[in-house]
Amino acid sequence: MAQLPPSPDFETMEANAPRTAEQRTAILSLIGSLVFSWSNNESLFIYVLNILLDSDEISAAIVFTTLNTTRARLDLIDRLAKVKIHDEEVAAELQKLVKRFNKASRMRNEFNHCLYMLGPEGDITHTQTLKLMEVRGQLKWGDIKPVDEHRLRQMKKSIEDLRALNRDIWAFLPRLHKACHSRLQPVPSAPQNSPSGESR
């Protein structure tokens, strides 16, 4: 027979929740900053496609959004780079930028695709990943990790890394443009409403 977990004691949790509101707000703020910075960095790859495809911005955006996974978008960029970029240093720099983005993606995915576990006080205590893992030949669902100070420091580091990556991608675009000998107009500086990694 199917075994269900015990239902939470919602009344007790709601009664105690005001005492842990600050903890939840701090964690949710970090999650929001992580998703915000990650999404804006992913969007910058539209401009990378714009250059590699030697197209206009809307055409690059159509290609970008038609591919419905981040992995597919980065795979396309990798393949185009191999035939479009003739400067080895620029090609290597693009690979490093993608690698940095993928590293930050692991942290973003942890908090964007998980089940959040609450303690009796209503505080966020653990996350459980929404994926299957094989352990000694047995399938196990959901790796459980504590949301402790160490984990919060990791989140803050990922957010800082994404903000630095945002600036580095913007600085890289003109070099990529030049390396591809594109017919496009020079890539402008980041406009005020551009996908920046900075919080407003």
PDB file of N, CA, C and O in Angstrom, residues 51-52 81 83-91 172-182:
ATOM      1  N   ILE A  51      25.496  37.780 -32.246  1.00  0.00           N
ATOM      2  CA  ILE A  51      26.786  37.932 -32.923  1.00  0.00           C
ATOM      3  C   ILE A  51      27.155  36.673 -33.703  1.00  0.00           C
ATOM      4  O   ILE A  51      27.562  36.735 -34.870  1.00  0.00           O
ATOM      5  N   LEU A  52      27.014  35.505 -33.065  1.00  0.00           N
ATOM      6  CA  LEU A  52      27.419  34.260 -33.722  1.00  0.00           C
ATOM      7  C   LEU A  52      26.569  33.955 -34.961  1.00  0.00           C
ATOM      8  O   LEU A  52      27.063  33.391 -35.939  1.00  0.00           O
ATOM      9  N   ALA A  81      30.181  28.625 -32.059  1.00  0.00           N
ATOM     10  CA  ALA A  81      31.489  29.206 -31.737  1.00  0.00           C
ATOM     11  C   ALA A  81      32.620  28.467 -32.456  1.00  0.00           C
ATOM     12  O   ALA A  81      33.602  29.086 -32.882  1.00  0.00           O
ATOM     13  N   VAL A  83      32.657  27.221 -35.365  1.00  0.00           N
ATOM     14  CA  VAL A  83      32.783  27.560 -36.782  1.00  0.00           C
ATOM     15  C   VAL A  83      32.857  29.072 -37.024  1.00  0.00           C
ATOM     16  O   VAL A  83      33.259  29.498 -38.110  1.00  0.00           O
ATOM     17  N   LYS A  84      32.506  29.865 -36.026  1.00  0.00           N
ATOM     18  CA  LYS A  84      32.467  31.317 -36.221  1.00  0.00           C
ATOM     19  C   LYS A  84      33.644  32.062 -35.605  1.00  0.00           C
ATOM     20  O   LYS A  84      34.035  33.119 -36.086  1.00  0.00           O
ATOM     21  N   ILE A  85      34.191  31.526 -34.510  1.00  0.00           N
ATOM     22  CA  ILE A  85      35.265  32.229 -33.807  1.00  0.00           C
ATOM     23  C   ILE A  85      36.614  31.676 -34.261  1.00  0.00           C
ATOM     24  O   ILE A  85      36.900  30.490 -34.067  1.00  0.00           O
ATOM     25  N   HIS A  86      37.421  32.548 -34.845  1.00  0.00           N
ATOM     26  CA  HIS A  86      38.731  32.124 -35.345  1.00  0.00           C
ATOM     27  C   HIS A  86      39.868  32.568 -34.438  1.00  0.00           C
ATOM     28  O   HIS A  86      41.021  32.186 -34.668  1.00  0.00           O
ATOM     29  N   ASP A  87      39.550  33.331 -33.426  1.00  0.00           N
ATOM     30  CA  ASP A  87      40.533  33.769 -32.439  1.00  0.00           C
ATOM     31  C   ASP A  87      40.483  32.796 -31.262  1.00  0.00           C
ATOM     32  O   ASP A  87      39.478  32.707 -30.554  1.00  0.00           O
ATOM     33  N   GLU A  88      41.553  32.057 -31.039  1.00  0.00           N
ATOM     34  CA  GLU A  88      41.561  31.027 -29.994  1.00  0.00           C
ATOM     35  C   GLU A  88      41.370  31.614 -28.600  1.00  0.00           C
ATOM     36  O   GLU A  88      40.726  31.000 -27.745  1.00  0.00           O
ATOM     37  N   GLU A  89      41.925  32.793 -28.359  1.00  0.00           N
ATOM     38  CA  GLU A  89      41.783  33.405 -27.043  1.00  0.00           C
ATOM     39  C   GLU A  89      40.320  33.786 -26.773  1.00  0.00           C
ATOM     40  O   GLU A  89      39.813  33.595 -25.668  1.00  0.00           O
ATOM     41  N   VAL A  90      39.648  34.315 -27.764  1.00  0.00           N
ATOM     42  CA  VAL A  90      38.246  34.685 -27.612  1.00  0.00           C
ATOM     43  C   VAL A  90      37.392  33.430 -27.422  1.00  0.00           C
ATOM     44  O   VAL A  90      36.481  33.408 -26.585  1.00  0.00           O
ATOM     45  N   ALA A  91      37.694  32.396 -28.180  1.00  0.00           N
ATOM     46  CA  ALA A  91      36.951  31.134 -28.042  1.00  0.00           C
ATOM     47  C   ALA A  91      37.122  30.559 -26.641  1.00  0.00           C
ATOM     48  O   ALA A  91      36.153  30.093 -26.024  1.00  0.00           O
ATOM     49  N   PHE A 172      32.824  41.305 -22.668  1.00  0.00           N
ATOM     50  CA  PHE A 172      33.285  40.345 -23.669  1.00  0.00           C
ATOM     51  C   PHE A 172      32.603  40.539 -25.024  1.00  0.00           C
ATOM     52  O   PHE A 172      33.206  40.240 -26.065  1.00  0.00           O
ATOM     53  N   LEU A 173      31.370  41.022 -25.045  1.00  0.00           N
ATOM     54  CA  LEU A 173      30.605  41.095 -26.290  1.00  0.00           C
ATOM     55  C   LEU A 173      31.323  41.860 -27.411  1.00  0.00           C
ATOM     56  O   LEU A 173      31.352  41.376 -28.549  1.00  0.00           O
ATOM     57  N   PRO A 174      31.926  43.031 -27.150  1.00  0.00           N
ATOM     58  CA  PRO A 174      32.636  43.706 -28.243  1.00  0.00           C
ATOM     59  C   PRO A 174      33.814  42.885 -28.782  1.00  0.00           C
ATOM     60  O   PRO A 174      34.089  42.910 -29.988  1.00  0.00           O
ATOM     61  N   ARG A 175      34.518  42.164 -27.913  1.00  0.00           N
ATOM     62  CA  ARG A 175      35.629  41.326 -28.372  1.00  0.00           C
ATOM     63  C   ARG A 175      35.117  40.173 -29.225  1.00  0.00           C
ATOM     64  O   ARG A 175      35.738  39.806 -30.234  1.00  0.00           O
ATOM     65  N   LEU A 176      33.991  39.595 -28.834  1.00  0.00           N
ATOM     66  CA  LEU A 176      33.392  38.532 -29.635  1.00  0.00           C
ATOM     67  C   LEU A 176      32.950  39.067 -30.988  1.00  0.00           C
ATOM     68  O   LEU A 176      33.170  38.432 -32.031  1.00  0.00           O
ATOM     69  N   HIS A 177      32.351  40.239 -30.973  1.00  0.00           N
ATOM     70  CA  HIS A 177      31.903  40.890 -32.204  1.00  0.00           C
ATOM     71  C   HIS A 177      33.068  41.068 -33.175  1.00  0.00           C
ATOM     72  O   HIS A 177      32.965  40.754 -34.371  1.00  0.00           O
ATOM     73  N   LYS A 178      34.170  41.557 -32.668  1.00  0.00           N
ATOM     74  CA  LYS A 178      35.353  41.783 -33.505  1.00  0.00           C
ATOM     75  C   LYS A 178      35.926  40.476 -34.018  1.00  0.00           C
ATOM     76  O   LYS A 178      36.325  40.370 -35.188  1.00  0.00           O
ATOM     77  N   ALA A 179      35.972  39.443 -33.158  1.00  0.00           N
ATOM     78  CA  ALA A 179      36.564  38.165 -33.534  1.00  0.00           C
ATOM     79  C   ALA A 179      35.769  37.465 -34.622  1.00  0.00           C
ATOM     80  O   ALA A 179      36.325  36.704 -35.427  1.00  0.00           O
ATOM     81  N   CYS A 180      34.474  37.700 -34.646  1.00  0.00           N
ATOM     82  CA  CYS A 180      33.631  37.035 -35.648  1.00  0.00           C
ATOM     83  C   CYS A 180      33.549  37.813 -36.951  1.00  0.00           C
ATOM     84  O   CYS A 180      32.905  37.357 -37.911  1.00  0.00           O
ATOM     85  N   HIS A 181      34.170  39.003 -37.006  1.00  0.00           N
ATOM     86  CA  HIS A 181      34.142  39.837 -38.209  1.00  0.00           C
ATOM     87  C   HIS A 181      32.710  40.046 -38.663  1.00  0.00           C
ATOM     88  O   HIS A 181      32.384  39.933 -39.853  1.00  0.00           O
ATOM     89  N   SER A 182      31.821  40.337 -37.697  1.00  0.00           N
ATOM     90  CA  SER A 182      30.404  40.493 -37.991  1.00  0.00           C
ATOM     91  C   SER A 182      30.144  41.786 -38.739  1.00  0.00           C
ATOM     92  O   SER A 182      30.878  42.764 -38.602  1.00  0.00           O
TER      93      SER A 182
END
